[in-house]
PDB file of C-alpha atoms in Angstrom:
ATOM      1  CA  MET N   1      98.681  70.540 -25.343  1.00 43.00           C
ATOM      2  CA  ASN N   2      96.052  68.506 -25.844  1.00 43.00           C
ATOM      3  CA  GLN N   3      97.549  68.210 -29.760  1.00 46.00           C
ATOM      4  CA  ILE N   4     100.346  67.509 -28.747  1.00 40.00           C
ATOM      5  CA  LEU N   5      99.247  64.697 -26.030  1.00 38.00           C
ATOM      6  CA  LYS N   6      97.901  63.111 -29.024  1.00 42.00           C
ATOM      7  CA  LYS N   7     100.926  63.127 -30.824  1.00 40.00           C
ATOM      8  CA  LEU N   8     102.729  61.647 -28.473  1.00 38.00           C
ATOM      9  CA  SER N   9     100.323  59.139 -27.547  1.00 41.00           C
ATOM     10  CA  PHE N  10     100.476  58.013 -31.596  1.00 39.00           C
ATOM     11  CA  LEU N  11     104.236  58.131 -31.836  1.00 38.00           C
ATOM     12  CA  ILE N  12     104.358  55.531 -29.162  1.00 36.00           C
ATOM     13  CA  LEU N  13     101.620  53.169 -30.014  1.00 40.00           C
ATOM     14  CA  LEU N  14     103.314  53.355 -33.412  1.00 36.00           C
ATOM     15  CA  LEU N  15     106.843  52.535 -32.138  1.00 37.00           C
ATOM     16  CA  SER N  16     104.837  49.568 -30.099  1.00 39.00           C
ATOM     17  CA  PHE N  17     103.989  48.230 -33.637  1.00 37.00           C
ATOM     18  CA  SER N  18     107.659  47.512 -34.980  1.00 37.00           C
ATOM     19  CA  THR N  19     110.399  45.718 -34.537  1.00 39.00           C
ATOM     20  CA  ILE N  20     112.794  47.631 -32.578  1.00 40.00           C
ATOM     21  CA  CYS N  21     116.150  46.776 -32.158  1.00 40.00           C
ATOM     22  CA  PHE N  22     118.358  47.911 -29.063  1.00 41.00           C
ATOM     23  CA  SER N  23     121.443  46.256 -31.227  1.00 45.00           C
ATOM     24  CA  GLN N  24     122.417  44.386 -33.838  1.00 51.00           C
ATOM     25  CA  ASN N  25     122.134  40.989 -31.949  1.00 87.00           C
ATOM     26  CA  ILE N  26     119.312  41.920 -29.549  1.00 88.00           C
ATOM     27  CA  SER N  27     115.646  42.716 -30.952  1.00 88.00           C
ATOM     28  CA  GLN N  28     111.544  42.610 -30.143  1.00 89.00           C
ATOM     29  CA  GLN N  29     108.642  41.922 -31.963  1.00 91.00           C
ATOM     30  CA  TYR N  30     105.565  42.632 -30.364  1.00 91.00           C
ATOM     31  CA  LYS N  31     102.003  42.776 -30.972  1.00 90.00           C
ATOM     32  CA  PRO N  32      99.741  46.246 -30.596  1.00 89.00           C
ATOM     33  CA  LEU N  33      97.848  45.970 -26.881  1.00 86.00           C
ATOM     34  CA  LYS N  34      94.735  45.077 -26.539  1.00 85.00           C
ATOM     35  CA  SER N  35      92.074  47.563 -24.652  1.00 86.00           C
ATOM     36  CA  ASP N  36      90.368  44.485 -22.351  1.00 87.00           C
ATOM     37  CA  SER N  37      91.376  43.336 -19.379  1.00 89.00           C
ATOM     38  CA  LEU N  38      91.063  39.858 -17.343  1.00 88.00           C
ATOM     39  CA  ARG N  39      89.284  39.143 -14.407  1.00 90.00           C
ATOM     40  CA  ILE N  40      90.999  37.326 -11.719  1.00 88.00           C
ATOM     41  CA  GLY N  41      88.733  37.788  -8.148  1.00 90.00           C
ATOM     42  CA  LYS N  42      84.841  38.497  -7.549  1.00 89.00           C
ATOM     43  CA  LYS N  43      85.227  42.269  -6.050  1.00 88.00           C
ATOM     44  CA  GLU N  44      84.186  45.037  -8.474  1.00 87.00           C
ATOM     45  CA  ASN N  45      87.466  46.275  -9.552  1.00 87.00           C
ATOM     46  CA  ASP N  46      89.273  42.563  -9.681  1.00 87.00           C
ATOM     47  CA  PHE N  47      90.691  43.457 -12.898  1.00 91.00           C
ATOM     48  CA  LEU N  48      94.376  43.220 -14.981  1.00 89.00           C
ATOM     49  CA  PRO N  49      94.627  44.968 -18.418  1.00 91.00           C
ATOM     50  CA  PHE N  50      95.523  42.668 -21.323  1.00 90.00           C
ATOM     51  CA  ILE N  51      99.770  43.192 -22.207  1.00 91.00           C
ATOM     52  CA  GLN N  52     101.369  42.890 -25.300  1.00 91.00           C
ATOM     53  CA  ALA N  53     101.612  39.297 -26.544  1.00 93.00           C
ATOM     54  CA  GLY N  54     105.187  39.046 -28.529  1.00 95.00           C
ATOM     55  CA  TYR N  55     108.760  38.132 -28.322  1.00 95.00           C
ATOM     56  CA  THR N  56     112.732  39.268 -27.538  1.00 95.00           C
ATOM     57  CA  LEU N  57     115.164  37.201 -29.577  1.00 96.00           C
ATOM     58  CA  MET N  58     118.950  37.389 -28.290  1.00 95.00           C
ATOM     59  CA  LEU N  59     121.819  36.455 -31.569  1.00 96.00           C
ATOM     60  CA  PRO N  60     125.066  35.308 -30.425  1.00 93.00           C
ATOM     61  CA  GLU N  61     127.379  37.493 -31.211  1.00 86.00           C
ATOM     62  CA  ASN N  62     129.780  36.555 -34.473  1.00 80.00           C
ATOM     63  CA  LYS N  63     128.679  33.348 -34.145  1.00 80.00           C
ATOM     64  CA  GLY N  64     126.682  30.956 -35.246  1.00 90.00           C
ATOM     65  CA  VAL N  65     123.534  29.402 -33.678  1.00 95.00           C
ATOM     66  CA  VAL N  66     123.775  26.270 -32.295  1.00 96.00           C
ATOM     67  CA  GLY N  67     121.063  26.087 -30.277  1.00 97.00           C
ATOM     68  CA  VAL N  68     117.846  28.034 -28.527  1.00 98.00           C
ATOM     69  CA  LEU N  69     117.416  28.402 -24.974  1.00 98.00           C
ATOM     70  CA  ILE N  70     113.091  29.613 -24.846  1.00 98.00           C
ATOM     71  CA  PHE N  71     111.537  31.466 -21.682  1.00 97.00           C
ATOM     72  CA  LEU N  72     108.148  32.189 -21.757  1.00 96.00           C
ATOM     73  CA  GLU N  73     108.303  35.204 -19.634  1.00 94.00           C
ATOM     74  CA  ASP N  74     105.919  38.044 -19.051  1.00 87.00           C
ATOM     75  CA  SER N  75     105.511  41.299 -20.900  1.00 81.00           C
ATOM     76  CA  GLY N  76     103.723  43.485 -19.323  1.00 74.00           C
ATOM     77  CA  TYR N  77     105.156  43.093 -15.448  1.00 63.00           C
ATOM     78  CA  ASP N  78     108.178  42.827 -12.811  1.00 56.00           C
ATOM     79  CA  GLN N  79     111.420  43.506 -14.974  1.00 63.00           C
ATOM     80  CA  LYS N  80     110.489  42.491 -19.085  1.00 75.00           C
ATOM     81  CA  ASN N  81     112.307  39.273 -19.841  1.00 83.00           C
ATOM     82  CA  ASN N  82     114.520  39.867 -16.608  1.00 85.00           C
ATOM     83  CA  ASN N  83     115.153  35.569 -16.599  1.00 88.00           C
ATOM     84  CA  ALA N  84     116.348  35.974 -20.221  1.00 91.00           C
ATOM     85  CA  LYS N  85     118.320  38.298 -19.570  1.00 91.00           C
ATOM     86  CA  GLN N  86     120.326  36.732 -17.017  1.00 92.00           C
ATOM     87  CA  MET N  87     121.570  34.137 -19.394  1.00 94.00           C
ATOM     88  CA  TYR N  88     122.824  36.611 -22.445  1.00 94.00           C
ATOM     89  CA  LYS N  89     126.085  36.801 -22.192  1.00 94.00           C
ATOM     90  CA  GLN N  90     126.400  32.897 -21.048  1.00 96.00           C
ATOM     91  CA  ALA N  91     124.446  32.413 -24.343  1.00 96.00           C
ATOM     92  CA  SER N  92     126.338  34.352 -26.831  1.00 95.00           C
ATOM     93  CA  LYS N  93     129.380  32.831 -25.881  1.00 95.00           C
ATOM     94  CA  ALA N  94     127.892  29.309 -26.023  1.00 95.00           C
ATOM     95  CA  GLY N  95     126.296  30.011 -29.287  1.00 96.00           C
ATOM     96  CA  PHE N  96     123.026  29.890 -28.670  1.00 97.00           C
ATOM     97  CA  ALA N  97     120.114  32.203 -28.847  1.00 97.00           C
ATOM     98  CA  VAL N  98     117.546  33.301 -25.913  1.00 97.00           C
ATOM     99  CA  LEU N  99     113.856  34.023 -27.139  1.00 97.00           C
ATOM    100  CA  SER N 100     111.583  35.212 -24.342  1.00 96.00           C
ATOM    101  CA  VAL N 101     107.996  34.767 -25.555  1.00 96.00           C
ATOM    102  CA  SER N 102     104.692  35.990 -23.975  1.00 95.00           C
ATOM    103  CA  SER N 103     101.202  35.801 -24.813  1.00 94.00           C
ATOM    104  CA  GLU N 104      98.750  38.555 -23.710  1.00 93.00           C
ATOM    105  CA  ILE N 105      97.160  37.311 -20.849  1.00 92.00           C
ATOM    106  CA  PRO N 106      98.667  38.453 -18.043  1.00 91.00           C
ATOM    107  CA  PHE N 107     100.145  36.379 -15.453  1.00 91.00           C
ATOM    108  CA  ASP N 108      99.372  34.002 -17.897  1.00 95.00           C
ATOM    109  CA  PHE N 109      98.535  30.570 -15.789  1.00 96.00           C
ATOM    110  CA  TYR N 110      98.082  28.882 -19.217  1.00 97.00           C
ATOM    111  CA  PHE N 111      94.438  27.443 -18.792  1.00 97.00           C
ATOM    112  CA  PHE N 112      93.481  28.960 -22.341  1.00 93.00           C
ATOM    113  CA  GLU N 113      94.365  26.782 -24.763  1.00 95.00           C
ATOM    114  CA  SER N 114      94.363  30.232 -27.111  1.00 94.00           C
ATOM    115  CA  SER N 115      97.695  31.407 -25.168  1.00 95.00           C
ATOM    116  CA  MET N 116      99.580  28.811 -25.764  1.00 97.00           C
ATOM    117  CA  GLN N 117      98.419  28.512 -29.528  1.00 96.00           C
ATOM    118  CA  SER N 118      99.319  32.276 -29.520  1.00 95.00           C
ATOM    119  CA  THR N 119     102.827  31.399 -27.987  1.00 97.00           C
ATOM    120  CA  HIS N 120     103.634  28.249 -30.526  1.00 97.00           C
ATOM    121  CA  ASN N 121     102.424  30.830 -33.215  1.00 97.00           C
ATOM    122  CA  LEU N 122     105.287  33.320 -32.263  1.00 97.00           C
ATOM    123  CA  ILE N 123     107.422  30.860 -31.598  1.00 97.00           C
ATOM    124  CA  VAL N 124     107.039  29.283 -35.351  1.00 97.00           C
ATOM    125  CA  GLU N 125     107.397  33.526 -36.568  1.00 96.00           C
ATOM    126  CA  ALA N 126     110.529  33.622 -34.241  1.00 96.00           C
ATOM    127  CA  PHE N 127     112.548  30.414 -36.081  1.00 97.00           C
ATOM    128  CA  ILE N 128     111.163  30.750 -39.647  1.00 96.00           C
ATOM    129  CA  LYS N 129     111.714  34.836 -39.841  1.00 95.00           C
ATOM    130  CA  ASN N 130     115.461  34.510 -37.947  1.00 95.00           C
ATOM    131  CA  ASN N 131     116.589  31.314 -39.447  1.00 95.00           C
ATOM    132  CA  LEU N 132     116.641  29.525 -36.319  1.00 97.00           C
ATOM    133  CA  PRO N 133     118.144  26.062 -36.198  1.00 96.00           C
ATOM    134  CA  ASN N 134     115.882  23.897 -34.990  1.00 96.00           C
ATOM    135  CA  LYS N 135     118.246  22.050 -32.295  1.00 96.00           C
ATOM    136  CA  ASN N 136     119.507  22.078 -28.916  1.00 97.00           C
ATOM    137  CA  ILE N 137     116.268  23.791 -27.941  1.00 98.00           C
ATOM    138  CA  PHE N 138     116.131  24.652 -24.186  1.00 98.00           C
ATOM    139  CA  PHE N 139     113.349  25.447 -21.406  1.00 98.00           C
ATOM    140  CA  LEU N 140     114.267  27.583 -18.673  1.00 97.00           C
ATOM    141  CA  GLY N 141     113.229  29.201 -16.192  1.00 94.00           C
ATOM    142  CA  GLY N 142     111.493  29.826 -12.519  1.00 91.00           C
ATOM    143  CA  SER N 143     107.578  30.982 -11.147  1.00 90.00           C
ATOM    144  CA  LEU N 144     104.851  31.094 -14.332  1.00 93.00           C
ATOM    145  CA  VAL N 145     107.899  31.360 -16.601  1.00 95.00           C
ATOM    146  CA  GLY N 146     108.774  27.758 -15.721  1.00 95.00           C
ATOM    147  CA  HIS N 147     105.502  26.188 -15.445  1.00 96.00           C
ATOM    148  CA  ARG N 148     104.235  28.019 -18.980  1.00 97.00           C
ATOM    149  CA  GLY N 149     107.133  26.211 -20.481  1.00 97.00           C
ATOM    150  CA  LEU N 150     105.670  22.287 -18.893  1.00 98.00           C
ATOM    151  CA  ARG N 151     102.322  23.198 -20.148  1.00 98.00           C
ATOM    152  CA  TYR N 152     103.215  24.642 -23.798  1.00 98.00           C
ATOM    153  CA  ILE N 153     105.833  21.297 -24.175  1.00 97.00           C
ATOM    154  CA  LYS N 154     101.837  19.406 -23.070  1.00 97.00           C
ATOM    155  CA  PHE N 155     100.408  21.281 -25.308  1.00 97.00           C
ATOM    156  CA  ILE N 156     102.160  20.825 -28.295  1.00 96.00           C
ATOM    157  CA  LYS N 157     103.128  16.914 -27.921  1.00 94.00           C
ATOM    158  CA  GLU N 158      99.343  16.596 -27.763  1.00 94.00           C
ATOM    159  CA  LYS N 159      98.518  18.347 -30.942  1.00 92.00           C
ATOM    160  CA  ASP N 160      99.054  17.550 -34.243  1.00 88.00           C
ATOM    161  CA  PHE N 161     101.545  20.408 -35.508  1.00 92.00           C
ATOM    162  CA  GLU N 162     103.438  20.702 -38.325  1.00 91.00           C
ATOM    163  CA  PHE N 163     106.381  22.679 -36.201  1.00 94.00           C
ATOM    164  CA  GLN N 164     107.661  20.625 -33.312  1.00 94.00           C
ATOM    165  CA  LEU N 165     110.281  21.189 -31.341  1.00 96.00           C
ATOM    166  CA  ASN N 166     113.430  19.494 -31.102  1.00 96.00           C
ATOM    167  CA  ILE N 167     113.295  20.331 -27.517  1.00 97.00           C
ATOM    168  CA  LYS N 168     116.724  18.601 -25.770  1.00 97.00           C
ATOM    169  CA  GLY N 169     116.015  19.679 -21.962  1.00 97.00           C
ATOM    170  CA  ILE N 170     114.222  21.652 -19.142  1.00 98.00           C
ATOM    171  CA  ALA N 171     116.030  23.760 -16.103  1.00 98.00           C
ATOM    172  CA  ILE N 172     112.861  24.180 -14.065  1.00 96.00           C
ATOM    173  CA  CYS N 173     113.399  26.471 -10.703  1.00 95.00           C
ATOM    174  CA  ASN N 174     111.218  26.397  -7.100  1.00 92.00           C
ATOM    175  CA  PHE N 175     107.937  26.688  -9.022  1.00 95.00           C
ATOM    176  CA  THR N 176     104.614  25.074  -8.507  1.00 97.00           C
ATOM    177  CA  LEU N 177     104.129  21.422 -10.322  1.00 97.00           C
ATOM    178  CA  ASP N 178     101.236  20.218  -8.064  1.00 98.00           C
ATOM    179  CA  TRP N 179      98.075  22.768  -8.162  1.00 98.00           C
ATOM    180  CA  THR N 180      96.093  20.776  -6.120  1.00 98.00           C
ATOM    181  CA  ARG N 181      99.060  20.857  -2.903  1.00 98.00           C
ATOM    182  CA  LYS N 182      99.341  24.927  -4.288  1.00 98.00           C
ATOM    183  CA  TRP N 183      95.109  24.844  -3.555  1.00 98.00           C
ATOM    184  CA  HIS N 184      95.318  23.367  -0.151  1.00 98.00           C
ATOM    185  CA  GLN N 185      98.323  25.542   1.156  1.00 98.00           C
ATOM    186  CA  HIS N 186      96.192  28.609  -0.248  1.00 98.00           C
ATOM    187  CA  ARG N 187      93.224  27.560   1.522  1.00 98.00           C
ATOM    188  CA  ARG N 188      95.279  27.244   5.018  1.00 98.00           C
ATOM    189  CA  ASP N 189      96.329  30.578   4.403  1.00 97.00           C
ATOM    190  CA  ILE N 190      93.043  32.162   3.981  1.00 97.00           C
ATOM    191  CA  ARG N 191      91.803  29.855   7.402  1.00 97.00           C
ATOM    192  CA  ILE N 192      95.279  31.258   9.598  1.00 97.00           C
ATOM    193  CA  ASP N 193      95.168  34.622   8.183  1.00 97.00           C
ATOM    194  CA  ARG N 194      98.694  35.919   9.440  1.00 96.00           C
ATOM    195  CA  ILE N 195     100.066  36.700   5.601  1.00 95.00           C
ATOM    196  CA  ASP N 196      98.932  39.589   2.949  1.00 96.00           C
ATOM    197  CA  LEU N 197      96.198  37.595   1.107  1.00 96.00           C
ATOM    198  CA  TRP N 198      96.258  38.757  -2.367  1.00 94.00           C
ATOM    199  CA  GLU N 199      98.380  36.170  -3.304  1.00 94.00           C
ATOM    200  CA  PRO N 200      96.564  33.392  -2.427  1.00 96.00           C
ATOM    201  CA  LYS N 201      93.289  34.345  -3.157  1.00 96.00           C
ATOM    202  CA  PHE N 202      94.243  35.582  -6.291  1.00 95.00           C
ATOM    203  CA  ILE N 203      95.482  32.122  -7.118  1.00 96.00           C
ATOM    204  CA  ASN N 204      92.753  29.909  -5.879  1.00 97.00           C
ATOM    205  CA  TYR N 205      90.174  32.653  -7.937  1.00 96.00           C
ATOM    206  CA  MET N 206      91.928  31.487 -11.129  1.00 96.00           C
ATOM    207  CA  LEU N 207      91.787  27.350 -10.226  1.00 98.00           C
ATOM    208  CA  GLU N 208      88.888  27.197  -9.517  1.00 98.00           C
ATOM    209  CA  THR N 209      87.442  29.208 -11.999  1.00 97.00           C
ATOM    210  CA  HIS N 210      89.245  28.199 -14.683  1.00 97.00           C
ATOM    211  CA  LEU N 211      89.597  24.325 -13.638  1.00 98.00           C
ATOM    212  CA  LYS N 212      86.212  24.316 -13.186  1.00 98.00           C
ATOM    213  CA  GLY N 213      85.591  23.617  -9.376  1.00 98.00           C
ATOM    214  CA  THR N 214      88.079  22.588  -6.721  1.00 98.00           C
ATOM    215  CA  PRO N 215      90.720  19.331  -6.396  1.00 98.00           C
ATOM    216  CA  LYS N 216      88.065  18.351  -3.925  1.00 97.00           C
ATOM    217  CA  THR N 217      85.032  18.484  -6.758  1.00 98.00           C
ATOM    218  CA  ALA N 218      87.416  19.150  -9.478  1.00 98.00           C
ATOM    219  CA  PRO N 219      90.126  16.204  -9.123  1.00 97.00           C
ATOM    220  CA  ASN N 220      90.947  15.050 -12.662  1.00 97.00           C
ATOM    221  CA  ASN N 221      91.420  18.972 -14.048  1.00 97.00           C
ATOM    222  CA  TYR N 222      93.888  19.759 -11.564  1.00 98.00           C
ATOM    223  CA  HIS N 223      95.982  16.762 -12.208  1.00 97.00           C
ATOM    224  CA  ASN N 224      95.841  17.069 -15.956  1.00 96.00           C
ATOM    225  CA  PHE N 225      96.867  20.606 -14.754  1.00 97.00           C
ATOM    226  CA  SER N 226      99.593  20.171 -12.944  1.00 97.00           C
ATOM    227  CA  THR N 227     103.101  18.879 -14.563  1.00 97.00           C
ATOM    228  CA  TYR N 228     103.575  16.673 -11.502  1.00 97.00           C
ATOM    229  CA  SER N 229     100.970  15.488  -8.377  1.00 97.00           C
ATOM    230  CA  TYR N 230     101.754  13.506  -5.052  1.00 96.00           C
ATOM    231  CA  PHE N 231      97.346  12.921  -5.403  1.00 95.00           C
ATOM    232  CA  ASP N 232      97.513  11.417  -8.774  1.00 95.00           C
ATOM    233  CA  GLU N 233      98.023   7.311  -8.358  1.00 92.00           C
ATOM    234  CA  GLN N 234      98.335   7.696 -12.359  1.00 90.00           C
ATOM    235  CA  ASN N 235     100.689  10.518 -12.902  1.00 91.00           C
ATOM    236  CA  ARG N 236      99.777  11.036 -16.222  1.00 90.00           C
ATOM    237  CA  ASN N 237     102.269  14.128 -17.267  1.00 96.00           C
ATOM    238  CA  ILE N 238     105.110  12.679 -16.711  1.00 97.00           C
ATOM    239  CA  LYS N 239     105.864  10.583 -19.654  1.00 96.00           C
ATOM    240  CA  LEU N 240     105.322  13.461 -21.330  1.00 96.00           C
ATOM    241  CA  TYR N 241     108.812  14.817 -20.192  1.00 97.00           C
ATOM    242  CA  LYS N 242     110.652  11.414 -19.580  1.00 95.00           C
ATOM    243  CA  ASN N 243     113.258  11.972 -22.569  1.00 96.00           C
ATOM    244  CA  TYR N 244     114.380  15.378 -21.566  1.00 97.00           C
ATOM    245  CA  ALA N 245     117.096  15.995 -19.523  1.00 98.00           C
ATOM    246  CA  VAL N 246     116.053  17.845 -16.402  1.00 98.00           C
ATOM    247  CA  LEU N 247     118.166  20.219 -14.066  1.00 98.00           C
ATOM    248  CA  ALA N 248     115.915  21.224 -10.893  1.00 98.00           C
ATOM    249  CA  TYR N 249     116.853  24.247  -8.654  1.00 96.00           C
ATOM    250  CA  ILE N 250     115.117  24.567  -5.323  1.00 95.00           C
ATOM    251  CA  GLU N 251     115.340  26.426  -2.013  1.00 92.00           C
ATOM    252  CA  PRO N 252     113.255  25.635   0.672  1.00 93.00           C
ATOM    253  CA  ALA N 253     114.261  28.178   3.027  1.00 90.00           C
ATOM    254  CA  ILE N 254     112.547  26.373   5.298  1.00 92.00           C
ATOM    255  CA  ASN N 255     113.004  28.117   8.643  1.00 92.00           C
ATOM    256  CA  PHE N 256     112.529  31.627   6.532  1.00 90.00           C
ATOM    257  CA  ARG N 257     109.030  30.148   5.074  1.00 91.00           C
ATOM    258  CA  LEU N 258     108.532  28.843   8.932  1.00 94.00           C
ATOM    259  CA  LYS N 259     108.899  32.807  10.383  1.00 93.00           C
ATOM    260  CA  LYS N 260     107.347  34.765   7.784  1.00 92.00           C
ATOM    261  CA  TYR N 261     104.690  32.661   6.417  1.00 94.00           C
ATOM    262  CA  PHE N 262     103.886  30.439   9.089  1.00 96.00           C
ATOM    263  CA  ARG N 263     104.329  27.615   6.449  1.00 95.00           C
ATOM    264  CA  THR N 264     104.977  23.897   6.542  1.00 95.00           C
ATOM    265  CA  LEU N 265     106.920  21.276   5.223  1.00 93.00           C
ATOM    266  CA  TYR N 266     103.786  21.014   2.467  1.00 95.00           C
ATOM    267  CA  GLU N 267     103.772  24.455   1.795  1.00 95.00           C
ATOM    268  CA  ASN N 268     106.626  24.682  -0.352  1.00 95.00           C
ATOM    269  CA  ASN N 269     107.621  24.151  -4.272  1.00 95.00           C
ATOM    270  CA  ALA N 270     110.282  22.094  -3.217  1.00 96.00           C
ATOM    271  CA  THR N 271     107.985  18.870  -2.814  1.00 96.00           C
ATOM    272  CA  ASP N 272     106.236  19.505  -6.486  1.00 97.00           C
ATOM    273  CA  ILE N 273     110.029  19.150  -7.872  1.00 97.00           C
ATOM    274  CA  VAL N 274     111.462  15.938  -5.880  1.00 98.00           C
ATOM    275  CA  GLY N 275     108.638  14.155  -6.551  1.00 97.00           C
ATOM    276  CA  PHE N 276     108.371  15.299 -10.136  1.00 98.00           C
ATOM    277  CA  LEU N 277     112.184  14.124 -10.555  1.00 98.00           C
ATOM    278  CA  ALA N 278     111.616  10.770  -8.479  1.00 98.00           C
ATOM    279  CA  GLU N 279     108.587  10.044 -11.011  1.00 97.00           C
ATOM    280  CA  LEU N 280     111.073  10.919 -13.615  1.00 98.00           C
ATOM    281  CA  GLU N 281     113.240   8.403 -12.522  1.00 97.00           C
ATOM    282  CA  LEU N 282     110.855   5.482 -12.139  1.00 96.00           C
ATOM    283  CA  ALA N 283     109.423   5.775 -15.611  1.00 96.00           C
ATOM    284  CA  GLY N 284     113.089   5.152 -16.530  1.00 96.00           C
ATOM    285  CA  ASN N 285     114.996   9.258 -17.243  1.00 97.00           C
ATOM    286  CA  GLU N 286     118.770   8.911 -16.006  1.00 95.00           C
ATOM    287  CA  ARG N 287     119.419  12.635 -17.014  1.00 96.00           C
ATOM    288  CA  THR N 288     117.877  14.481 -13.788  1.00 98.00           C
ATOM    289  CA  GLU N 289     119.757  16.561 -11.519  1.00 98.00           C
ATOM    290  CA  LEU N 290     118.559  18.584  -8.011  1.00 98.00           C
ATOM    291  CA  VAL N 291     120.241  21.604  -7.027  1.00 97.00           C
ATOM    292  CA  VAL N 292     119.856  22.489  -3.662  1.00 95.00           C
ATOM    293  CA  LEU N 293     119.804  26.209  -3.215  1.00 91.00           C
ATOM    294  CA  HIS N 294     120.721  27.269   0.566  1.00 83.00           C
ATOM    295  CA  PRO N 295     118.958  30.509   1.774  1.00 71.00           C
ATOM    296  CA  GLU N 296     122.357  31.674   3.520  1.00 65.00           C
ATOM    297  CA  LYS N 297     123.571  32.257  -0.456  1.00 62.00           C
ATOM    298  CA  ASN N 298     120.920  34.069  -1.644  1.00 60.00           C
ATOM    299  CA  SER N 299     121.493  37.766  -0.153  1.00 62.00           C
ATOM    300  CA  ALA N 300     118.069  38.750  -1.121  1.00 62.00           C
ATOM    301  CA  GLU N 301     115.760  40.250   1.936  1.00 62.00           C
ATOM    302  CA  LYS N 302     112.846  38.185   0.808  1.00 66.00           C
ATOM    303  CA  LYS N 303     112.919  34.511  -1.016  1.00 64.00           C
ATOM    304  CA  THR N 304     111.064  34.473  -3.837  1.00 76.00           C
ATOM    305  CA  VAL N 305     111.070  32.128  -6.663  1.00 77.00           C
ATOM    306  CA  GLN N 306     112.089  35.056  -8.539  1.00 81.00           C
ATOM    307  CA  SER N 307     115.238  35.239  -5.898  1.00 83.00           C
ATOM    308  CA  THR N 308     115.660  32.101  -6.437  1.00 89.00           C
ATOM    309  CA  TRP N 309     116.676  32.282 -10.510  1.00 90.00           C
ATOM    310  CA  ASN N 310     118.604  35.387  -9.497  1.00 89.00           C
ATOM    311  CA  THR N 311     120.861  33.511  -7.281  1.00 90.00           C
ATOM    312  CA  ILE N 312     121.505  30.601  -9.509  1.00 93.00           C
ATOM    313  CA  ASN N 313     125.147  29.861 -10.888  1.00 94.00           C
ATOM    314  CA  LYS N 314     124.492  31.465 -14.677  1.00 96.00           C
ATOM    315  CA  ASP N 315     128.047  29.579 -15.919  1.00 97.00           C
ATOM    316  CA  ARG N 316     127.295  25.999 -14.091  1.00 97.00           C
ATOM    317  CA  LEU N 317     123.867  26.751 -16.200  1.00 97.00           C
ATOM    318  CA  MET N 318     125.287  26.957 -19.172  1.00 97.00           C
ATOM    319  CA  LYS N 319     128.125  24.224 -18.791  1.00 97.00           C
ATOM    320  CA  TRP N 320     125.324  21.871 -18.145  1.00 97.00           C
ATOM    321  CA  ILE N 321     123.196  23.049 -21.171  1.00 97.00           C
ATOM    322  CA  MET N 322     126.334  22.164 -23.346  1.00 97.00           C
ATOM    323  CA  ALA N 323     127.180  18.520 -21.935  1.00 96.00           C
ATOM    324  CA  GLN N 324     123.487  17.961 -22.850  1.00 95.00           C
ATOM    325  CA  LYS N 325     124.164  19.716 -26.365  1.00 83.00           C
ATOM    326  CA  LYS N 326     126.583  16.183 -26.573  1.00 72.00           C
ATOM    327  CA  ASN N 327     124.927  13.833 -25.680  1.00 64.00           C
TER     328      ASN N 327
END
């Protein structure tokens, strides 16, 4: 029996090394899984195992590739490439490839330059190996998928890389941009102690550890990490995104969050996104658009960033992408 188990384990590992083709147009390329873990809290067992770094690529059927939609997803948790899969049909019809890229860090906030460098290397590999055109590039997603996209854009624009993506636009969905606000939100959650505190404690631990303090002791680190922050008078990162078309989705769900989480208007990602758009417009960006989704249109029992992304009309999103492609 032990020999059989060993052979099965070896076969699974071998398969994970190779490119796996599900059809003529969808393929995966992931690296071997590291036997390592990341500390996510102060307790003895507060660790998460590393995940596989790699990418999944969907090419349009019977068409040349006119652009690429990029999702910086997580290969190890939730449903693999779930955000990207929801765009396959619309993208294929329009001639767009869809690329989903994962680093090896679980729930990666892109605190580490190594994560962003790994992502960049994987993107370069995918473009070169599959002869993808470096034009009409769009970053999309909600939650950490969207956050990573904006962090990656900042990273490559501040580095002298030979390969630079020709980014046309970004579509963002209901995620945190202001990590000073987020830290305070979680501090309040912990203080009033009325909800499950795993996420508040996890995120604040990660922020305080990797940004080397709190917003009170290391404000500039939080401002630099935030795409937009109400507390950053310079709003130093806005200039990095002012030349892109930006489509933003929010689902404030104020009453739901009030009753479920005892949250105020301040503890809402919608405040970040509206502030971000306001600063972009002040910087001269005339290609911003805000879509407000109402809770009654979201049938999910729990109103989460993922449920907001699931609710988005993907046909309308693809029409927006095509309109930017023509500009």
